[in-house]
PDB file of C-alpha atoms and ligand atoms in Angstrom:
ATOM      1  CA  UNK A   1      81.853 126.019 129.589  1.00 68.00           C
ATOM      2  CA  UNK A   2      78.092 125.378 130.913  1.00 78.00           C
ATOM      3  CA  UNK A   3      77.362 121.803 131.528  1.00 84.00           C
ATOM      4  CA  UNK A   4      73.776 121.426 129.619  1.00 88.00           C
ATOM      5  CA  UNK A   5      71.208 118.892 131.653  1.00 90.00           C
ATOM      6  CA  UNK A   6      67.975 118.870 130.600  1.00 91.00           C
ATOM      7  CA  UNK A   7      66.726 115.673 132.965  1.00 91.00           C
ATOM      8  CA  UNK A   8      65.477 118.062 135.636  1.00 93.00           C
ATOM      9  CA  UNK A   9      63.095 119.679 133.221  1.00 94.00           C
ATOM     10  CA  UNK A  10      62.565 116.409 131.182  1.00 93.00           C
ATOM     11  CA  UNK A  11      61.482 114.335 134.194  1.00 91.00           C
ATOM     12  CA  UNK A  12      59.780 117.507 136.510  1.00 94.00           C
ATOM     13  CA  UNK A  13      59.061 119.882 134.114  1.00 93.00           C
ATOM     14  CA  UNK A  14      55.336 120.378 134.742  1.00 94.00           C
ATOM     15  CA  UNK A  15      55.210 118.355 138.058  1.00 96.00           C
ATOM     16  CA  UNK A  16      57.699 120.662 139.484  1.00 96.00           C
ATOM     17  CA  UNK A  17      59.152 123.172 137.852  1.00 96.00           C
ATOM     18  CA  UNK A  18      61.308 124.811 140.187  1.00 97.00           C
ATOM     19  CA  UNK A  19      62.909 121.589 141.339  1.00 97.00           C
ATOM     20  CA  UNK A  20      63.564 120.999 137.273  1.00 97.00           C
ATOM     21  CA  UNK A  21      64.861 124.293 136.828  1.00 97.00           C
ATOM     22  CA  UNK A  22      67.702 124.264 140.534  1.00 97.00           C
ATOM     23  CA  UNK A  23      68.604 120.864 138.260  1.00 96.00           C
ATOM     24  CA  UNK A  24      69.356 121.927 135.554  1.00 96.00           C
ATOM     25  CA  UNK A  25      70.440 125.867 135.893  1.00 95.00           C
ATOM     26  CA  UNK A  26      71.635 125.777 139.074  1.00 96.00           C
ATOM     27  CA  UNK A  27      73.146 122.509 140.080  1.00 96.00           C
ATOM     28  CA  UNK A  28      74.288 121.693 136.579  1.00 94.00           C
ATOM     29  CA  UNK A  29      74.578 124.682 134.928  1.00 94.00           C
ATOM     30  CA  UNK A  30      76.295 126.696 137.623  1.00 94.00           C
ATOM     31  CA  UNK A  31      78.037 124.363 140.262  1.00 94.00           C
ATOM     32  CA  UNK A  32      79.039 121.425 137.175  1.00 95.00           C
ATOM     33  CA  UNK A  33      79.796 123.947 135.614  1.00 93.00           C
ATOM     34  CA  UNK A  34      82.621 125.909 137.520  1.00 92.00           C
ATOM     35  CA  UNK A  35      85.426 124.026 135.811  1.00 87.00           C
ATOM     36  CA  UNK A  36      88.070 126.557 137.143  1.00 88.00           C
ATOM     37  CA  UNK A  37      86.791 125.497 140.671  1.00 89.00           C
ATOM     38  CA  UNK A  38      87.247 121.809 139.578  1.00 94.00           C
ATOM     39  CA  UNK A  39      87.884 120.017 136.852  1.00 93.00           C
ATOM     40  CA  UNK A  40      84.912 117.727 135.783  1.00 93.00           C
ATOM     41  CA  UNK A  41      86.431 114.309 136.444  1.00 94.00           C
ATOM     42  CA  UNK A  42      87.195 115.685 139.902  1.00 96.00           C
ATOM     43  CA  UNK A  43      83.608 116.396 140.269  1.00 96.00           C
ATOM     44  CA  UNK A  44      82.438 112.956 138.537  1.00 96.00           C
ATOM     45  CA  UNK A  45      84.775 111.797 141.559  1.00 97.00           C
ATOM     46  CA  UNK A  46      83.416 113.468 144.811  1.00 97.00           C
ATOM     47  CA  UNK A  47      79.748 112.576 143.216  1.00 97.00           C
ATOM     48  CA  UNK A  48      80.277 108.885 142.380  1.00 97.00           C
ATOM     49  CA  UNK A  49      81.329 108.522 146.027  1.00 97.00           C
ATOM     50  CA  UNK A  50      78.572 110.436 147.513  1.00 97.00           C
ATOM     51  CA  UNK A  51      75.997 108.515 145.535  1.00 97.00           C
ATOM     52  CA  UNK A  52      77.836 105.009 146.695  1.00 96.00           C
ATOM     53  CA  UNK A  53      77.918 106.243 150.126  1.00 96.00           C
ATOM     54  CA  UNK A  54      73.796 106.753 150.389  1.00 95.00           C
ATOM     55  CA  UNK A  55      74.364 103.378 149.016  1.00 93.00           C
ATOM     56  CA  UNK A  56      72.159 104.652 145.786  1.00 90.00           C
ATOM     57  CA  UNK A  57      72.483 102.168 143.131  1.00 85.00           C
ATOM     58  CA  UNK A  58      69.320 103.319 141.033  1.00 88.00           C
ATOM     59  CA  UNK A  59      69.488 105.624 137.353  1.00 88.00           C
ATOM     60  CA  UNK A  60      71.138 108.352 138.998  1.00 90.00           C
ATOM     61  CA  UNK A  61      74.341 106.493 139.745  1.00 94.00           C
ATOM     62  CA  UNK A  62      74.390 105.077 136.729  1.00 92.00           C
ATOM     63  CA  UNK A  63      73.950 108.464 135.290  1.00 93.00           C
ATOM     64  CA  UNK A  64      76.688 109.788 137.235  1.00 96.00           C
ATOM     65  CA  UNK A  65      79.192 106.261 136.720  1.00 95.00           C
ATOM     66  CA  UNK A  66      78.731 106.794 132.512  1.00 93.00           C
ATOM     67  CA  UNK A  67      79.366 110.504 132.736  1.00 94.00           C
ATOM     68  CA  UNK A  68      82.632 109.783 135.205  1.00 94.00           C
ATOM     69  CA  UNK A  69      84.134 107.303 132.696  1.00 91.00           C
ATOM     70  CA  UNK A  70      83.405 110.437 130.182  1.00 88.00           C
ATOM     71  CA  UNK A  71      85.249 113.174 131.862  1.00 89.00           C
ATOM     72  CA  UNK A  72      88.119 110.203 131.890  1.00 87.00           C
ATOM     73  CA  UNK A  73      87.926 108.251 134.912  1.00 91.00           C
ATOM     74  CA  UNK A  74      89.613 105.109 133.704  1.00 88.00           C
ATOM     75  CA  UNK A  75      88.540 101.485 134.767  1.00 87.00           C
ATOM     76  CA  UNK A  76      91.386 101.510 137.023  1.00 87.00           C
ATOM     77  CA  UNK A  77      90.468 104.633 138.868  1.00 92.00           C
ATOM     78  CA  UNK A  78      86.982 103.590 139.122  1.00 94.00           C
ATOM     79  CA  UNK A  79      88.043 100.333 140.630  1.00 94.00           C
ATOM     80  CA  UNK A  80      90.927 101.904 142.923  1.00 97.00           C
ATOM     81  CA  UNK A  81      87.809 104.724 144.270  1.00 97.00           C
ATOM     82  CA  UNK A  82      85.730 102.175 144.791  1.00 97.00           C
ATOM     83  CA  UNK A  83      88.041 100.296 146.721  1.00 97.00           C
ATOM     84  CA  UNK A  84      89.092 102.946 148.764  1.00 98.00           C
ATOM     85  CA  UNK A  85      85.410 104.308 150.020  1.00 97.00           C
ATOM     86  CA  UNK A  86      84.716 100.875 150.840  1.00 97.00           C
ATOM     87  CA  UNK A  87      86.263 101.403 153.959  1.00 97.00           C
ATOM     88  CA  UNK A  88      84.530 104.452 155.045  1.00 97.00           C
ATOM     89  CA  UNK A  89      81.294 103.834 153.456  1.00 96.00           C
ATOM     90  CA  UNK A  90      80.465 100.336 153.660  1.00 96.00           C
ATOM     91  CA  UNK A  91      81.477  97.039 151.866  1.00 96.00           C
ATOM     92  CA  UNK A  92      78.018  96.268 150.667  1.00 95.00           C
ATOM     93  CA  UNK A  93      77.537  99.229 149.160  1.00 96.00           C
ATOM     94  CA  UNK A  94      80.873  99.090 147.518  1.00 96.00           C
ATOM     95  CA  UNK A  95      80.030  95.675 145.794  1.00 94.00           C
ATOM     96  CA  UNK A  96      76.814  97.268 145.040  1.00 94.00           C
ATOM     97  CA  UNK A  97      78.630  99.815 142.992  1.00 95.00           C
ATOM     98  CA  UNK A  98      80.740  97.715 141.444  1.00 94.00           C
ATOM     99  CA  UNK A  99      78.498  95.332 140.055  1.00 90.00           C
ATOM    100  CA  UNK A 100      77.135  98.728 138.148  1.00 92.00           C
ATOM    101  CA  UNK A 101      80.172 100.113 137.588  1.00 93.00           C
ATOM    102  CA  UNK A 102      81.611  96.702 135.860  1.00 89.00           C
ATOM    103  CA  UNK A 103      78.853  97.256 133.475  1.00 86.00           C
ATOM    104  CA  UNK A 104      79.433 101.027 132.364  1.00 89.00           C
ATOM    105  CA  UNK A 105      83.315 100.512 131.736  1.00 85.00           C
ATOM    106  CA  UNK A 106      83.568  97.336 129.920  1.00 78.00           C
ATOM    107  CA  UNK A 107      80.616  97.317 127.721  1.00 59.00           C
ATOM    108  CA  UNK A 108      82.179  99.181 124.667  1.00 56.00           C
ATOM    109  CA  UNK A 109      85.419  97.373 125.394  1.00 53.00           C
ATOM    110  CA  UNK A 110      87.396 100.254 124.861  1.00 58.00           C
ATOM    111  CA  UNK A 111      91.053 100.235 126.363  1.00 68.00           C
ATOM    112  CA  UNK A 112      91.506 103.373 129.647  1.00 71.00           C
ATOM    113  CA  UNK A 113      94.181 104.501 127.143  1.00 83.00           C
ATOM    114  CA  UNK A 114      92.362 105.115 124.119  1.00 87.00           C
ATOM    115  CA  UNK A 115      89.581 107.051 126.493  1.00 82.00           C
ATOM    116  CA  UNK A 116      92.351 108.870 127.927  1.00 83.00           C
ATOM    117  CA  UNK A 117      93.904 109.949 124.633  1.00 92.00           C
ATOM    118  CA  UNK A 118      90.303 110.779 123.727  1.00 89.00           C
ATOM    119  CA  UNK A 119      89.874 113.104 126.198  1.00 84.00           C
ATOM    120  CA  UNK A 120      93.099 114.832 125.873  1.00 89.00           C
ATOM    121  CA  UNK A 121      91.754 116.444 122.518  1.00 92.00           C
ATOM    122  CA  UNK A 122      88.621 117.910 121.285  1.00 93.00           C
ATOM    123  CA  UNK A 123      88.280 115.986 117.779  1.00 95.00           C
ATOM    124  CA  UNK A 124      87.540 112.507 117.975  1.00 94.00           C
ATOM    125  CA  UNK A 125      89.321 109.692 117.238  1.00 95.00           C
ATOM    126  CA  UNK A 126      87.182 107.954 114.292  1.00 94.00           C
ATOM    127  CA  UNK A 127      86.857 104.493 113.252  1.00 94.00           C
ATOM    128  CA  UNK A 128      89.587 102.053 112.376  1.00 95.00           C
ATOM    129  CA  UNK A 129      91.374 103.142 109.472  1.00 96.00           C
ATOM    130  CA  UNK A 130      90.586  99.953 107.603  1.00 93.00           C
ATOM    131  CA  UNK A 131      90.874 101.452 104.038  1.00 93.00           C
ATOM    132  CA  UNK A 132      94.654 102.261 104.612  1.00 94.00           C
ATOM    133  CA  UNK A 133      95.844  99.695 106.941  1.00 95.00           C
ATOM    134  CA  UNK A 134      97.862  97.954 104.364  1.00 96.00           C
ATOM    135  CA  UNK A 135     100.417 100.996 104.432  1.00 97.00           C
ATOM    136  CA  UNK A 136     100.430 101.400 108.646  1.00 96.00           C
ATOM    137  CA  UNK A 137     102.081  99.326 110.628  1.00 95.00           C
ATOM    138  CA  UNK A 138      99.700  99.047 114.274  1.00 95.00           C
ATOM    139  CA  UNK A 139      96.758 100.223 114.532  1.00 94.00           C
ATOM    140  CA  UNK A 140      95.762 103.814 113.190  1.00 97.00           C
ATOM    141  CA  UNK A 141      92.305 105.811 113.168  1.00 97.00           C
ATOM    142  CA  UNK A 142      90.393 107.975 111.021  1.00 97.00           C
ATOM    143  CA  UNK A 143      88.150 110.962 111.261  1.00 95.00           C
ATOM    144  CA  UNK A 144      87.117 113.092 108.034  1.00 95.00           C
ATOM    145  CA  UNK A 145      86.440 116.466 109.601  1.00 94.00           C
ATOM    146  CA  UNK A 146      86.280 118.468 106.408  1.00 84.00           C
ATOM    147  CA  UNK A 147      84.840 117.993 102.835  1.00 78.00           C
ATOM    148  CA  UNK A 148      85.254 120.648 100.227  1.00 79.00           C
ATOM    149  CA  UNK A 149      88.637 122.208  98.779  1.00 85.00           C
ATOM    150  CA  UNK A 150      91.064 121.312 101.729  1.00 90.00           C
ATOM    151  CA  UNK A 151      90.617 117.946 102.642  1.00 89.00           C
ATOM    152  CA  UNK A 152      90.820 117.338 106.725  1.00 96.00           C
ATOM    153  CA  UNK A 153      91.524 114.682 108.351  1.00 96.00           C
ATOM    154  CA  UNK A 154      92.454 114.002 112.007  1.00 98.00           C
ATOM    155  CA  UNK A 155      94.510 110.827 111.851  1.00 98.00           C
ATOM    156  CA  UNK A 156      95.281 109.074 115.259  1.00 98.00           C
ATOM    157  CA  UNK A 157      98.470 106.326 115.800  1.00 98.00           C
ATOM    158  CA  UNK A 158      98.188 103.863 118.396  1.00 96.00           C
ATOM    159  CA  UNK A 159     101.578 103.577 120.351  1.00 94.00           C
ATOM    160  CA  UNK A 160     103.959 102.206 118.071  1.00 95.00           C
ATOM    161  CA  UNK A 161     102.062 102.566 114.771  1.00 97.00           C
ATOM    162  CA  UNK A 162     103.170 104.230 111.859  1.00 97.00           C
ATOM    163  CA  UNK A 163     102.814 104.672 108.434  1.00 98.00           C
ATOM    164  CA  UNK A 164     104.904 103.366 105.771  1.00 97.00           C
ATOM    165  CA  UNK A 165     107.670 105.834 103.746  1.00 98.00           C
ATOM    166  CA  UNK A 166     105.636 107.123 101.101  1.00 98.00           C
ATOM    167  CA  UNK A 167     105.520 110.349  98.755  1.00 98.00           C
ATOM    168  CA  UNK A 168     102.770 113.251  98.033  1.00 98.00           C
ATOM    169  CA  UNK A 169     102.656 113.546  94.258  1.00 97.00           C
ATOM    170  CA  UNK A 170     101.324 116.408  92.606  1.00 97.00           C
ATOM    171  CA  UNK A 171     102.297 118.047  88.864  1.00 96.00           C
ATOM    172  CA  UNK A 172     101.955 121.275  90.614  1.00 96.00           C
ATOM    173  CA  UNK A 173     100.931 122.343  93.780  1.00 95.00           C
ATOM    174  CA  UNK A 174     100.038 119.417  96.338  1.00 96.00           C
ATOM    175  CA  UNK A 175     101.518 118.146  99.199  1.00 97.00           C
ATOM    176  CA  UNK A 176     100.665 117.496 103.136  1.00 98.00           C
ATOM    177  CA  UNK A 177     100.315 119.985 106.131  1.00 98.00           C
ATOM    178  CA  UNK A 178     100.363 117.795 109.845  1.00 98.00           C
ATOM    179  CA  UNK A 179      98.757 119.390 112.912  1.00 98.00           C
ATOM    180  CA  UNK A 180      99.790 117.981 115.903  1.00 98.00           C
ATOM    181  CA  UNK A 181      96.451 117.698 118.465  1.00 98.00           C
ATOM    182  CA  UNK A 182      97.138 115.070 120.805  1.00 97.00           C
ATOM    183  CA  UNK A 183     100.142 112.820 122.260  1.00 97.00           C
ATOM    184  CA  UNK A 184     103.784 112.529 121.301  1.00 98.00           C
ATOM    185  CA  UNK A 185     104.953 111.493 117.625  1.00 98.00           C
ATOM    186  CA  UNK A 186     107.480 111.392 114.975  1.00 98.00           C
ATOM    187  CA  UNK A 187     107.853 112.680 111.783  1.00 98.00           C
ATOM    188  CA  UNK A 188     110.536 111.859 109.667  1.00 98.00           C
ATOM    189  CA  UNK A 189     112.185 112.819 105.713  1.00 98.00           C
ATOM    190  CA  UNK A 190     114.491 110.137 103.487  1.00 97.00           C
ATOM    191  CA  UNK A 191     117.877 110.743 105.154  1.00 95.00           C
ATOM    192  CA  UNK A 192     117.347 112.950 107.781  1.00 96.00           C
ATOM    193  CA  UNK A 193     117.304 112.146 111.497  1.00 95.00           C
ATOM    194  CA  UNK A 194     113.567 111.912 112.873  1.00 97.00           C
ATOM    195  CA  UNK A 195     111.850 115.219 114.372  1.00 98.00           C
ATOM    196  CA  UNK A 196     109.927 114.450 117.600  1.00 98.00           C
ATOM    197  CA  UNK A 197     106.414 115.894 117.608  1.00 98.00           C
ATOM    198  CA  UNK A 198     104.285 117.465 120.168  1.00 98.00           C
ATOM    199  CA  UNK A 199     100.537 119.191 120.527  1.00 97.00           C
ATOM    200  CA  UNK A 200     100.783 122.574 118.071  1.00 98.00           C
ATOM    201  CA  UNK A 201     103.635 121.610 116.428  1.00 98.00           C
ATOM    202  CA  UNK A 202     103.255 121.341 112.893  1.00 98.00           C
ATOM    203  CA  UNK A 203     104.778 120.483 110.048  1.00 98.00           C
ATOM    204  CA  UNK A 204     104.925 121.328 106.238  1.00 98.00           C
ATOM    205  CA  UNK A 205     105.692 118.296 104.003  1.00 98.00           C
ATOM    206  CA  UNK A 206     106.275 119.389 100.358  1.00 97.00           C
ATOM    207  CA  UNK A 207     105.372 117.568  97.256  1.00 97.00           C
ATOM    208  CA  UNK A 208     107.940 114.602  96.193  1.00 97.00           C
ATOM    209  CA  UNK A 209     109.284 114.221  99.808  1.00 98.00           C
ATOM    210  CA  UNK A 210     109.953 110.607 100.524  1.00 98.00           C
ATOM    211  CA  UNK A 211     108.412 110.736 104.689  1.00 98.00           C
ATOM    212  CA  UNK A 212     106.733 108.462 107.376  1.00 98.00           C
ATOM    213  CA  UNK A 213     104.468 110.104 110.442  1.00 98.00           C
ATOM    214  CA  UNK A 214     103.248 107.838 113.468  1.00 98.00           C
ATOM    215  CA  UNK A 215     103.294 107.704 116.902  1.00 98.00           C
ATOM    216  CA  UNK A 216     105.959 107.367 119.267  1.00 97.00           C
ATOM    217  CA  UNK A 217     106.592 103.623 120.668  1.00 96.00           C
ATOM    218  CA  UNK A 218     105.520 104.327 124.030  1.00 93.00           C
ATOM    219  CA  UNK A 219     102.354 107.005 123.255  1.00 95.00           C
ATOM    220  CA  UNK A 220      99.280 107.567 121.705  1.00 96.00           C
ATOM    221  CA  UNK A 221      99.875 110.362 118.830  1.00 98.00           C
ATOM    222  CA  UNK A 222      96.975 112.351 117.254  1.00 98.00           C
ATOM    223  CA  UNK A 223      97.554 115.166 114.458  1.00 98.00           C
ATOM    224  CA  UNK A 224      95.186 116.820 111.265  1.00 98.00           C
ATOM    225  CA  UNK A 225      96.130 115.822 107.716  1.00 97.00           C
ATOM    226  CA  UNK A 226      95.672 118.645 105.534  1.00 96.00           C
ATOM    227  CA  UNK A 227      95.508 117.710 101.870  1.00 94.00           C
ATOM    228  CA  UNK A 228      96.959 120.707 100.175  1.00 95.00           C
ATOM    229  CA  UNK A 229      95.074 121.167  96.656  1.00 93.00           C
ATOM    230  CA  UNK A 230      97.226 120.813  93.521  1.00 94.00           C
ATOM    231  CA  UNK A 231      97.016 118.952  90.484  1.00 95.00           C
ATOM    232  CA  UNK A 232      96.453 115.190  89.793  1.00 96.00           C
ATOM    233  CA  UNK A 233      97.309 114.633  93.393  1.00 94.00           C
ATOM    234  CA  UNK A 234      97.969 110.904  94.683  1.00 95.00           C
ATOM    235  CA  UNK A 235      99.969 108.940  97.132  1.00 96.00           C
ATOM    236  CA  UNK A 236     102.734 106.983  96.037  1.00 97.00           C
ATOM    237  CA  UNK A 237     103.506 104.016  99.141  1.00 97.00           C
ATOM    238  CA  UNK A 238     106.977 102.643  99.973  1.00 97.00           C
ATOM    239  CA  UNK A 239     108.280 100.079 102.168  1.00 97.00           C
ATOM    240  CA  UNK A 240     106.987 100.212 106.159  1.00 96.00           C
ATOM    241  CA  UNK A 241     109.614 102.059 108.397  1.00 96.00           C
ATOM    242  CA  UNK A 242     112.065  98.849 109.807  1.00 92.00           C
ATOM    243  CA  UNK A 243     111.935  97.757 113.165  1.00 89.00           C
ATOM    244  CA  UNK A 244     115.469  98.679 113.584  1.00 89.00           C
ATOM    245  CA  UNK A 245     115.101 102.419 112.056  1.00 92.00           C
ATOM    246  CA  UNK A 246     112.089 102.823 114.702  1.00 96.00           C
ATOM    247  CA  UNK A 247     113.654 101.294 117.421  1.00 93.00           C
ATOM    248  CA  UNK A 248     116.042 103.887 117.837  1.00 93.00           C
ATOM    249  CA  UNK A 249     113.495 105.896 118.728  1.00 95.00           C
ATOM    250  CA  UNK A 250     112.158 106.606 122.104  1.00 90.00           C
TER     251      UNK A 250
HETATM  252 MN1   MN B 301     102.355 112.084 104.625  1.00 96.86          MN
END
């Protein structure tokens, strides 16, 4: 996939063109852009080390810090790169970095692991999934990606969260369909042992089925909720999976 920049021609455009257009088609859209070559992070990488070894600490390393903490260089990497090209590039320029690079990864406040689970799938994770939090235990997310007849929903688990036991009700039709995207997870029916869940697995929940979903205790867990249509569909909410029945799982 193309890496789109449009600085070169944003800043240069009419002062010089050509420069704007080796930016932006050439260095971006054709050397960024080889991600069979490299993987972006990898590239974020080489070029936040580069910059900091010029000892460049103006909007271009900033540029290039914010787009390495996008293709998922965590605060720890960042910190552990630094570190490491201190000794062959300087230790000013280091502590030059870091003073920007402090800035770029803790201003949302955003944990490494909920950037890295981000980047491991293509829909995002959502907001907090305030309006049902009374039937999760641990903190779950929630991202509408489809109005209309089929309701879509990508639903993410922090580790350890889950939702209670509850029940699709329909008088006819109805039910859930679960799409795993992202990390490992659980699914489980009244009585039967739990079924581990992985990316493309999925999983066909039939109206009246008493059933929990969440993540595993030790991983992120992403998968799409599809509300299948039926009549006078609703969600009926038991008791929260025990501690005990969860432990047990791994
Ligand atoms: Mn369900």
């Amino acid at each position: 996939m193309a890496v789109k920049q449009t600085a070169g021609r944003d800043a240069l455009g009419q002062f010089a063109p050509k420069f704007a257009q080796l930016n932006d088609d050439v260095l971006f859209g054709e050397v960024w852009s080889r991600e069979e070559a490299l993987s972006l992070r990898d590239r974020s990488l080489v070029t936040v080390v580069s910059l900091m070894a010029q000892g460049l600490v103006d909007s271009s390393f900033q540029y290039h810090l914010t787009t390495a903490k996008q293709n998922g260089i965590t605060r720890q990497e960042i910190a552990e790169i630094l570190t490491h090209a201190a000794f062959y590039a300087g230790w000013p320029k280091a502590w030059a970095a870091f003073r920007m690079a402090t800035a770029v990864w803790t201003e949302d406040g955003e944990s490494d692991e909920k950037a890295r689970h981000q980047q491991s799938m293509v829909f995002p994770i959502g907001a907090p999934n305030d309006g049902f939090a009374q039937y999760f235990v641990g903190q779950s997310y929630l991202q509408p990606l489809a109005a209309g007849p089929v309701g879509v929903y990508n639903v993410t688990f922090e580790p350890g969260c889950r939702n209670n036991w509850h029940i699709h009700q329909a008088q006819q039709g109805g039910g859930q369909m679960l799409l795993c995207v992202a990390g490992r997870g659980y699914y489980q029916e009244w009585g039967q042992p739990a079924r581990e869940l992985h990316p493309g697995d999925v999983v066909n929940i039939p109206t009246g089925v008493k059933h929990w979903h969440g993540a595993a205790p030790d991983s992120w867990f992403s998968h799409l909720a599809l509300e299948v249509p039926g009549v006078n569909c609703s969600n009926e909410w038991l008791e929260p999976v025990s501690d005990e029945e969860y432990g047990k799982l791994k």
